[in-house]
Every structure is written in structure tokens, then in C-alpha cells.
Tab-separated table of C-alpha atoms in Angstrom:
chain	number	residue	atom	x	y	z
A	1	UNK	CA	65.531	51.861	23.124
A	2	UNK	CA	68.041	53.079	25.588
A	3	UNK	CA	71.669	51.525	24.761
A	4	UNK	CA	72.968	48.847	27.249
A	5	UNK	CA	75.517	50.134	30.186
A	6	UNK	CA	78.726	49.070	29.275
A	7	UNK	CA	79.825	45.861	31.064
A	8	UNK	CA	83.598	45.842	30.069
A	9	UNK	CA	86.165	48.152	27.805
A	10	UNK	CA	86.161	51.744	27.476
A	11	UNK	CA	83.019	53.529	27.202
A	12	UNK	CA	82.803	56.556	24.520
A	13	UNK	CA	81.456	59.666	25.443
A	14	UNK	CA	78.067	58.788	25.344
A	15	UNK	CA	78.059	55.655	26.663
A	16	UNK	CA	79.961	57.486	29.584
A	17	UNK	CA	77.220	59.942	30.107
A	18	UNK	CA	73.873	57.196	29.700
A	19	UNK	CA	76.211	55.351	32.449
A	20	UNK	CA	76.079	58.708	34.458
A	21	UNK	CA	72.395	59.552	34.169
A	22	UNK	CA	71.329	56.011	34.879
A	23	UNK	CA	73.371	56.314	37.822
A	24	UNK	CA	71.866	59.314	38.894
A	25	UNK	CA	68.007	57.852	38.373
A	26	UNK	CA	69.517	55.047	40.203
A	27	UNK	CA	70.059	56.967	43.521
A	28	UNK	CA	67.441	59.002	43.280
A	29	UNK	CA	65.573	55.845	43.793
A	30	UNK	CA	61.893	56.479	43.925
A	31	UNK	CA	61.653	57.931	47.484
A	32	UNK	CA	63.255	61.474	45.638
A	33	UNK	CA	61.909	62.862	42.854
A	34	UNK	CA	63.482	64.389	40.426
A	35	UNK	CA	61.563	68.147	41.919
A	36	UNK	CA	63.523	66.991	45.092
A	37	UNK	CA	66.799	66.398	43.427
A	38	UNK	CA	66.352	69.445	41.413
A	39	UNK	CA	66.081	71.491	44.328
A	40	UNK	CA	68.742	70.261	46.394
A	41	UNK	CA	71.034	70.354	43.379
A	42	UNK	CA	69.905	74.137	42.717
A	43	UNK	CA	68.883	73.359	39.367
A	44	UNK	CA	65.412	72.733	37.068
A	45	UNK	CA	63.696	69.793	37.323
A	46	UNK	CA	64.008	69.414	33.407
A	47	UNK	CA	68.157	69.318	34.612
A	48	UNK	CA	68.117	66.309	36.314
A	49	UNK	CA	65.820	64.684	33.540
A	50	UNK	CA	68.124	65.574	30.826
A	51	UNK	CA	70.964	64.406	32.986
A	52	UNK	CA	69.222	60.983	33.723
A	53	UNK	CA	68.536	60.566	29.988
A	54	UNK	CA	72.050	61.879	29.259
A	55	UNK	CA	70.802	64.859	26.743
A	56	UNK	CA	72.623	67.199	29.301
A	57	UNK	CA	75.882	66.367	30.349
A	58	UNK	CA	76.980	66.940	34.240
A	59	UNK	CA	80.062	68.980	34.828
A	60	UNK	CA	82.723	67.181	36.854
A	61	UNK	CA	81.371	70.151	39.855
A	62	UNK	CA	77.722	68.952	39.189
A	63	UNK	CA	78.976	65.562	39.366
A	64	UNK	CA	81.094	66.251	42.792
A	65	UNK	CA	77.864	67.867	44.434
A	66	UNK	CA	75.412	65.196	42.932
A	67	UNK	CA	77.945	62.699	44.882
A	68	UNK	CA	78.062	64.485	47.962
A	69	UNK	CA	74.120	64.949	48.219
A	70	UNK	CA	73.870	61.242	47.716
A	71	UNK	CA	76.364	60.671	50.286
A	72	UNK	CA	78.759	58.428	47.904
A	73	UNK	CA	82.207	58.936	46.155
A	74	UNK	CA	82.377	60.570	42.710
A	75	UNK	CA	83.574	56.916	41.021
A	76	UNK	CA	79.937	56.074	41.503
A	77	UNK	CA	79.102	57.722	38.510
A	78	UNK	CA	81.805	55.683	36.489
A	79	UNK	CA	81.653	52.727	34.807
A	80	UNK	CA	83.802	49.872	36.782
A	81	UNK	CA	86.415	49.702	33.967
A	82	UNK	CA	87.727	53.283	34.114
A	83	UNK	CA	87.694	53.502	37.646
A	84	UNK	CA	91.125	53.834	39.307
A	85	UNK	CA	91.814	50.518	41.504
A	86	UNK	CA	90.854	51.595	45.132
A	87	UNK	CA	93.976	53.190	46.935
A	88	UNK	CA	94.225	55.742	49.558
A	89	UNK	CA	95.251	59.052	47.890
A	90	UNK	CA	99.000	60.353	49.509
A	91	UNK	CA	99.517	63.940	50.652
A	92	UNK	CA	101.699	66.428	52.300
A	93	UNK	CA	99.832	68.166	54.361
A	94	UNK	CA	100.087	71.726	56.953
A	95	UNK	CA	97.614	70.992	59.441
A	96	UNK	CA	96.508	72.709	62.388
A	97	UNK	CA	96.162	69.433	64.903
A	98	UNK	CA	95.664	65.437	64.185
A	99	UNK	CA	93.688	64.781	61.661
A	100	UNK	CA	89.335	64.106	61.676
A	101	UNK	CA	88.260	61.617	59.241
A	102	UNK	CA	86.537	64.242	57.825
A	103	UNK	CA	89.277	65.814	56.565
A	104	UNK	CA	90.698	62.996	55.644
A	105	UNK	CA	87.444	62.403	53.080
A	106	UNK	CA	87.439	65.572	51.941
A	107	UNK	CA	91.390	64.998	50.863
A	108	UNK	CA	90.453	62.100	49.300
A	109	UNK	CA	86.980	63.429	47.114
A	110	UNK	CA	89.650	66.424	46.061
A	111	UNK	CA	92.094	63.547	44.476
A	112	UNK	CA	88.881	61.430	43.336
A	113	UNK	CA	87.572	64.591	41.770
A	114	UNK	CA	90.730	65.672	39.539
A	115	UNK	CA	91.123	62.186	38.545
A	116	UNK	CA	87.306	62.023	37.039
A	117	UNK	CA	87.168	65.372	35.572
A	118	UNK	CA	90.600	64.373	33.979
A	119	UNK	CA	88.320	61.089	32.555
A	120	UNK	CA	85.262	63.203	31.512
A	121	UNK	CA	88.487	65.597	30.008
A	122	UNK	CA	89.419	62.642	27.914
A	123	UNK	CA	85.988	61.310	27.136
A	124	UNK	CA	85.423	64.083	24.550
A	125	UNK	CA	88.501	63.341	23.121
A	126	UNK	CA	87.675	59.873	22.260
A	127	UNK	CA	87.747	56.386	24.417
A	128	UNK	CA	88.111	57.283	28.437
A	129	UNK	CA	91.445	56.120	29.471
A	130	UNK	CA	91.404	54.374	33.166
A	131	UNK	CA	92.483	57.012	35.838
A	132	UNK	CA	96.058	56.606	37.381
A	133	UNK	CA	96.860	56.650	41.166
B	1	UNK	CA	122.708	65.459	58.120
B	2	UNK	CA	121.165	66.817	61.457
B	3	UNK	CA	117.829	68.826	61.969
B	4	UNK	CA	119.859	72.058	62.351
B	5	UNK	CA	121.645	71.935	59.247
B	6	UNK	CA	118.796	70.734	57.346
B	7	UNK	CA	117.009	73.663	58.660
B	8	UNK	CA	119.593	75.872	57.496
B	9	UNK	CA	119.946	74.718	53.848
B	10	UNK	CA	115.967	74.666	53.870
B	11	UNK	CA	116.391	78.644	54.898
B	12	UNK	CA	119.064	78.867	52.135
B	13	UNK	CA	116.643	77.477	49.798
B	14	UNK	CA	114.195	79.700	50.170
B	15	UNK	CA	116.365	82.673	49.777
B	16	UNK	CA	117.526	81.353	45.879
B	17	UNK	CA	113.828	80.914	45.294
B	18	UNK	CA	113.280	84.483	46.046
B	19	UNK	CA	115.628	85.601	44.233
B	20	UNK	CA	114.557	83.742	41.501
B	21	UNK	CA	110.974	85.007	41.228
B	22	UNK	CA	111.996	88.434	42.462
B	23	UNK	CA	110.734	88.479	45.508
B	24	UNK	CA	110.539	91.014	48.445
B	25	UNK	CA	108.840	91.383	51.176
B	26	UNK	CA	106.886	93.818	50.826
B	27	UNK	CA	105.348	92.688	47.625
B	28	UNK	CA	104.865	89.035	48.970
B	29	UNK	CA	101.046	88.566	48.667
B	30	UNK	CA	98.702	86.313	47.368
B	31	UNK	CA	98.736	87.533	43.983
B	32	UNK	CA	102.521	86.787	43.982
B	33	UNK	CA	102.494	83.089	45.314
B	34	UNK	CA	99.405	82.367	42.798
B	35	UNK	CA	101.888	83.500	40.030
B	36	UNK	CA	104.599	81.279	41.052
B	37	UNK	CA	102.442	78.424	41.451
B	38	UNK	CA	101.212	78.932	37.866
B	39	UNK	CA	105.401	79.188	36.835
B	40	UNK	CA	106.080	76.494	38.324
B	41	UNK	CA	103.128	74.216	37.055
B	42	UNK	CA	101.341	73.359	39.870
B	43	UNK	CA	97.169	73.701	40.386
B	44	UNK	CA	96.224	75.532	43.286
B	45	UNK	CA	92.184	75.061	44.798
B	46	UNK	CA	91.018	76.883	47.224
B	47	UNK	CA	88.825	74.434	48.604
B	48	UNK	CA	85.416	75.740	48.964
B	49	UNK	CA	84.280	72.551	51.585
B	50	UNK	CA	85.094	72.755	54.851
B	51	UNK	CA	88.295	71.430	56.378
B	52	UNK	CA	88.417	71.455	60.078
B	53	UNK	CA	92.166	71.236	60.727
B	54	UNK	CA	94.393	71.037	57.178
B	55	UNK	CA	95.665	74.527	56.454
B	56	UNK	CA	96.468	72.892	52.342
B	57	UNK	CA	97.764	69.856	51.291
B	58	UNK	CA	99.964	68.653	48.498
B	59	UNK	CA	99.240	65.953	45.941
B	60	UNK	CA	100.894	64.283	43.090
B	61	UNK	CA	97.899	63.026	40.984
B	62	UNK	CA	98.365	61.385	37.711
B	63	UNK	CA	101.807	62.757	38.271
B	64	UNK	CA	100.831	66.263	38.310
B	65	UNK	CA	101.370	68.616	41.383
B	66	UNK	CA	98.261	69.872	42.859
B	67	UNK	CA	97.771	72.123	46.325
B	68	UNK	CA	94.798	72.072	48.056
B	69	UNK	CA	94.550	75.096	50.447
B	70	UNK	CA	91.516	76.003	52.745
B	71	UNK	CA	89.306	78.215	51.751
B	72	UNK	CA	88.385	79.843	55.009
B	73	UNK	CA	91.796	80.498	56.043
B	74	UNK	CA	92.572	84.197	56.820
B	75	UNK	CA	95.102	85.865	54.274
B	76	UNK	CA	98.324	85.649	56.150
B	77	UNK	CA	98.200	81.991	57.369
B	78	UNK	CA	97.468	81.203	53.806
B	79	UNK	CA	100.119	82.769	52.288
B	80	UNK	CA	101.861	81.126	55.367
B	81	UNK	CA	100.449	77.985	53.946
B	82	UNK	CA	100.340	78.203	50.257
B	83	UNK	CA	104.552	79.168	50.874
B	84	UNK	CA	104.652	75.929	52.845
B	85	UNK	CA	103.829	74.108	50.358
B	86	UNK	CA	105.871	75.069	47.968
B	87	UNK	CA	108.540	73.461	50.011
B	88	UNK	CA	106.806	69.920	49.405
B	89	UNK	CA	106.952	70.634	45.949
B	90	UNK	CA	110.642	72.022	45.772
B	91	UNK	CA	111.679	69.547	47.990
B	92	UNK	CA	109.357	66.116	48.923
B	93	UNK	CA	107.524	65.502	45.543
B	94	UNK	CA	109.009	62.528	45.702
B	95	UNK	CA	107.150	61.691	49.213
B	96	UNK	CA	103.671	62.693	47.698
B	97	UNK	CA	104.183	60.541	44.773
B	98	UNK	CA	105.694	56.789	46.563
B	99	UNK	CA	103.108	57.711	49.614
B	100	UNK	CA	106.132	57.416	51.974
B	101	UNK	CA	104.439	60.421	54.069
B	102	UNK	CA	100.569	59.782	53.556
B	103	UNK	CA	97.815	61.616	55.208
B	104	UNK	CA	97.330	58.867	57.810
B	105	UNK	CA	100.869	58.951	58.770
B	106	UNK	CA	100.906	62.570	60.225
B	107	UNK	CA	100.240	63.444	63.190
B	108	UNK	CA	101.343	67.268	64.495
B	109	UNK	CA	102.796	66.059	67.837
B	110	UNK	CA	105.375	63.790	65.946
B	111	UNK	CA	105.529	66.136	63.390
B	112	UNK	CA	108.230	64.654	60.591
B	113	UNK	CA	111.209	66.977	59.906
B	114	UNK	CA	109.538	67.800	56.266
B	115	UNK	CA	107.132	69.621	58.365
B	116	UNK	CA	109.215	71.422	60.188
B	117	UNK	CA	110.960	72.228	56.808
B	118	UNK	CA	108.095	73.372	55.076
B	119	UNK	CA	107.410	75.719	58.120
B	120	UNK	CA	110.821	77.359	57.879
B	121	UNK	CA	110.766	77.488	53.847
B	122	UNK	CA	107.846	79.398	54.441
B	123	UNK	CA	109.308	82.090	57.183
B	124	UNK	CA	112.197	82.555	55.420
B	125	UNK	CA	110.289	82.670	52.041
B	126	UNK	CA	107.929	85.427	53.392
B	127	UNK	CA	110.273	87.234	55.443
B	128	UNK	CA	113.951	86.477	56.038
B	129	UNK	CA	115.347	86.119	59.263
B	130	UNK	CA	117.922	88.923	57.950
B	131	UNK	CA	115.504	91.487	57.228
B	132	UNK	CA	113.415	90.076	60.814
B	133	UNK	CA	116.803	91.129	62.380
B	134	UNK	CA	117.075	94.607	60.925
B	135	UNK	CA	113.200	95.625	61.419
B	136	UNK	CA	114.298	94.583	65.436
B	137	UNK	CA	116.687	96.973	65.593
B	138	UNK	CA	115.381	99.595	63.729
B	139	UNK	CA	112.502	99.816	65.935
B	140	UNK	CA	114.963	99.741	69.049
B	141	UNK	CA	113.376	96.039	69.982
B	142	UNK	CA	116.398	93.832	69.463
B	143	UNK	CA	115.597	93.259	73.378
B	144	UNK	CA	114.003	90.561	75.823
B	145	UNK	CA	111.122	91.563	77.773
B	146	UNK	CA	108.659	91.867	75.754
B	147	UNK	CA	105.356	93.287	76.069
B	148	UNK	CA	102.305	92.846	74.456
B	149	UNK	CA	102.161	96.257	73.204
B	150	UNK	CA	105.856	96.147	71.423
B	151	UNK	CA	104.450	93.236	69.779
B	152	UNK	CA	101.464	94.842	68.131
B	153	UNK	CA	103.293	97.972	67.336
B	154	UNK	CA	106.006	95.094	65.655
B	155	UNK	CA	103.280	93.697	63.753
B	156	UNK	CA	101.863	97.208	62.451
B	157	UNK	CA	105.452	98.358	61.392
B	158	UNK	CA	106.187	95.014	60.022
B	159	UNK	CA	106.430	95.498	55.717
B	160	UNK	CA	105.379	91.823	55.771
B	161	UNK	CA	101.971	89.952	55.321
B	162	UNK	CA	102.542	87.682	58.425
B	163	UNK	CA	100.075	86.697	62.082
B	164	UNK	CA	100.892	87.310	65.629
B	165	UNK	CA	101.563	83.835	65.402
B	166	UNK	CA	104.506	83.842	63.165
B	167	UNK	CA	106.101	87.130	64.824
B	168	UNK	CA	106.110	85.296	68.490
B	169	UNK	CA	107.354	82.349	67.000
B	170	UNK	CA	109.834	84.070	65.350
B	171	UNK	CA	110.776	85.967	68.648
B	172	UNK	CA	110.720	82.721	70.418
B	173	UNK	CA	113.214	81.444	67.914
B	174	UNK	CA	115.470	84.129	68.697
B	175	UNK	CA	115.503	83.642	72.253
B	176	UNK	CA	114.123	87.322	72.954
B	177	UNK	CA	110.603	85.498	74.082
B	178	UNK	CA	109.890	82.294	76.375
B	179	UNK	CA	108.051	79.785	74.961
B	180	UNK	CA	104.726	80.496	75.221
B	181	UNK	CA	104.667	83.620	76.970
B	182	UNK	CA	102.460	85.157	74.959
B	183	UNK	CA	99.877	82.051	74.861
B	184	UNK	CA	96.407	82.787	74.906
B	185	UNK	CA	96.528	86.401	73.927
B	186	UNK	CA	93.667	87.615	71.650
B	187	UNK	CA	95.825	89.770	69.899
B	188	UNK	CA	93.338	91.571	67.251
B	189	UNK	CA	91.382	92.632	70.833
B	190	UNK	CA	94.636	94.094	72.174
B	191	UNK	CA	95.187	95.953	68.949
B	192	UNK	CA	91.683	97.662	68.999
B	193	UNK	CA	92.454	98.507	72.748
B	194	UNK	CA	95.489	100.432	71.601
B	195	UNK	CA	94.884	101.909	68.098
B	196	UNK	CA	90.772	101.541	68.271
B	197	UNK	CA	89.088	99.728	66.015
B	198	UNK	CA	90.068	99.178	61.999
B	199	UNK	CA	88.976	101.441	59.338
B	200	UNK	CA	86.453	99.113	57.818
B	201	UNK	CA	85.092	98.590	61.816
B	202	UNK	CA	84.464	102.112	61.660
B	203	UNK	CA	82.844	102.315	58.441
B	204	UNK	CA	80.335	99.892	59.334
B	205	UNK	CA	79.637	101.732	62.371
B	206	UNK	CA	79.233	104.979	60.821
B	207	UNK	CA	77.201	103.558	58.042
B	208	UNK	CA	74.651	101.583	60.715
B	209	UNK	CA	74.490	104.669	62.593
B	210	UNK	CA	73.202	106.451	59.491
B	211	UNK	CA	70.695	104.058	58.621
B	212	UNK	CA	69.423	103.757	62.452
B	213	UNK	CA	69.202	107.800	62.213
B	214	UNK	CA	67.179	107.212	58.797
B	215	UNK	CA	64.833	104.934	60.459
B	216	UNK	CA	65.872	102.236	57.962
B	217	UNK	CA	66.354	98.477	58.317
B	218	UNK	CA	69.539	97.140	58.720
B	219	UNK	CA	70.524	95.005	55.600
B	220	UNK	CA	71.151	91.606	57.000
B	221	UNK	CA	75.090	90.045	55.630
């Protein structure tokens, strides 16, 4: 029987990753398969099962791209109580001209992306601590 | 404290940071900034997604300094940029970190004076108004009237890693240019016209022309 998602506290390590891989089933959704995911994703299809059933674990990359195909931020794969609260990340920045919103997004999924590999960091070392901002 | 003389202790700045790392200007590269990033702690990315108009960015996240720089950006302007940076970190961490200056706030017309700062940390930090000087009048060009040909033969003498762009501004900085004068010229075609076309141009051409002469395909890049 698969363990229950966790609701509150810190999640260990594999609670963190059945969290992940029920995510990713989750957005797959049944219109994709997991052939159709696996290709996108450059990958087997046996990947994405073992990610889904959290025998493989993602790498904070596989995690960025899996976000980007899906068209959501990395903190979707995260649990809602080691998510950072929601604040717009502040940079310096050399720029060529104002600034599109895509650039903008792609600032912000850089910061969102060093703060969850910095949680799946700590997840092997124990409880995953809450990302700052 | 007024722009000018923030300008100038900015310049100043960048001079004891050369100094400290050893730096000259002929040995300024890539290679050399990635070092000094490592030194002094902070994560550089070359960000393989593309970014239409940031040249790199600095962060403070979790309280550690990170620089995002784009990864399609021709060597000089990011060394250009990667040097700018370094400013922010030398300088404004303390704006990355309360979000006084976020990436909403900046726009390049209204561009704050920490911009302008990190542009002139970077000039001086790659090459030194100083040395700028001397080159000039070495080459006998410590003149106005410039012509698009003294500025490529500038830029092929010049012992520094640094774009058309940065030598006119430089030269409009020094009063020996107008602003804008040289606006709109594709400077890489101008070179070619002069001293024909790079090695690496002509290698490719050679090596087509032997495969054409072979009969064989041309491998598709």
C-alpha cells in the first residue's frame, strides 16, 4: 500500500520523493502517457515509472525540466510545508533593454531552482528544512 | 557624494581588486574571472535557457551569492558582464539581499547609479583607463576624428578581451568621439572588408571546398 502524502511537518526523504512521483503521475494526467512523457523528457519509459513510484529519484535538473514541460514552477513538486512562502526573488541585474516577463520567469525558476535542489540537498541528510527567501 | 566621485572611487575599486587577484590585462579571460568567482565564494551558471535581454544577474539566495550569466552571450560582453557583477557583489549585496533594487524596479532608461557603477567596475576591471590612455598614444591615436578603420585596427592591437562596443564607449568617454557617431556600424563586416575574413572563416571554406571537389555531402552543423 502506497504511504499517505504528507499533510503537515517535514517529510523524510522518501516521503519527499512518493510526494514527487505522485506529483508527476498527477500532471501527466491521463491525456499523456508515460511513452509521451518519456519522450519529451528524453528518457525511458521505465524512468518516469520509477519516478512516479519513487524507486528512481529525479535530479533537481530532471525536476526543473519536468516543471518546465508541464508548464508549472518547480515548488509543484514539493510538499506545501517546505515550500518557501511566495515572494518575488530580488536581483541585480546587467540587461540589455527593459525587461520581458520572460526574463523575468526565467530569473525567478533560477532562484526557485537553487532553493529546491538546496531542499532535495538536505533531504538525504535527514528531515527537509523549509527553504529561505 | 555625487555621481562623479562615486564613479571615481568605483574605478579605484576596481584597480585594488586587480591587484589583489593579480590581474592584467592581457591575461583577463574567462578562465580568470571563473577563478575569482570561486575565491570569492560566489556560484556562477551559465544559464543554458534563453534570456532575451539580461546579460547576468545577481542573487542573494538563502544568503549565498549566486550570478546568473547568459549563456549565449559572446565571450567579451560576458566577461564584460560576469566583471559587472562582481561590482554587485563587492559593493550592493546588501541591495540583492533587502530587495531595495529588485528585478521589477529596473528599467535601462532610468538606469540607477549601481548600474552605472557596475559598468565602470567592469571597464576599469578589464582594462584601465591608464593603460586605455597609453595604447592611444602608442598607436599615434590620442586624436579626434576618428575613422572606422582606426577603430578596428584599435581593437586588433588592443591586449584586451573587450567589443567595439566598449572601445567607442570608451572613446566617447574621452571626448575623442561624438556620441553615437559610430551607431549602427556592423563592425565584424568592416573588419573582414579590411583584413578578409578570420582564420577559422577560411578554414571552413577551404575544408567545404575540399569536400565539394570530393563530391561529398556537406556535414550539416
Amino acid at each position: 500500500m502506497r504511504k499517505s502524502r504528507p499533510e503537515s511537518g517535514q517529510p523524510t526523504e522518501q516521503e519527499l520523493y512518493e510526494f514527487i512521483g505522485e506529483k508527476i503521475r498527477e500532471l501527466r494526467g491521463k491525456s499523456r502517457t508515460q511513452e509521451d512523457l518519456a519522450r519529451a523528457m528524453s528518457v525511458t519509459p521505465n524512468t518516469i515509472s520509477r519516478w512516479e513510484t519513487a524507486v528512481y529519484k529525479p535530479s533537481p535538473a530532471e525536476l526543473d525540466r519536468l516543471a518546465r514541460y508541464f508548464g508549472v514552477g518547480i515548488w509543484s513538486f514539493f510538499p506545501a510545508s517546505i515550500k518557501p512562502p511566495t515572494q518575488a526573488q530580488h536581483a541585480l541585474l546587467s540587461a540589455t533593454g527593459d525587461l520581458p516577463a520572460e526574463d523575468l520567469e526565467e530569473l525567478q525558476r533560477y532562484a526557485d531552482f537553487i532553493r529546491a535542489r538546496k531542499s532535495l540537498k538536505g533531504a538525504k541528510g535527514g528531515r527537509v528544512s523549509r527553504g529561505k527567501t | 557624494m555625487n555621481r562623479g566621485a562615486y564613479y571615481e572611487e568605483i574605478k579605484a575599486l576596481a584597480r585594488t581588486k586587480r591587484d589583489e587577484y593579480s590581474v592584467t590585462t592581457a591575461a583577463i579571460g574567462l578562465a580568470l574571472v571563473r577563478d575569482i568567482y570561486r575565491d570569492e565564494g560566489i556560484t556562477l551558471t551559465k544559464c543554458p535557457h534563453k534570456l532575451r535581454k539580461v546579460r547576468a544577474a545577481y542573487f542573494i539566495i538563502d544568503g549565498e551569492p549566486h550570478v546568473l550569466v547568459n549563456g549565449r552571450l559572446p565571450i567579451e560582453p560576458r566577461l564584460f558582464a560576469e566583471c559587472h557583477e562582481l561590482k554587485h557583489h563587492y559593493v550592493d549585496q546588501h541591495l540583492a539581499r533587502d530587495g531595495s533594487l529588485a528585478c521589477q524596479d529596473v528599467a535601462w532608461d532610468s538606469a540607477p547609479v549601481e548600474e552605472v557603477g557596475a559598468e565602470v567596475f567592469a571597464a576599469e576591471f578589464i582594462f584601465p583607463e591608464a593603460e586605455f590612455r597609453d595604447l592611444l598614444q602608442q598607436l599615434g591615436l590620442a586624436h579626434t576624428g576618428w575613422t572606422i578603420s582606426q577603430v578596428v585596427e584599435l581593437k586588433r592591437q588592443c591586449p584586451a578581451p573587450v567589443s567595439y562596443q566598449f572601445l567607442t564607449k570608451r572613446l566617447e568617454w574621452f571626448g575623442l568621439i561624438q556620441a553615437g557617431q559610430f551607431a549602427g556600424v556592423q563592425w565584424k563586416v568592416r573588419e573582414e572588408q579590411i583584413y578578409g575574413p578570420p582564420l577559422y572563416k577560411r578554414l571552413l571554406a577551404r575544408r567545404k571546398a575540399s569536400l565539394s571537389s570530393q563530391g561529398l555531402p556537406r556535414r550539416r552543423s
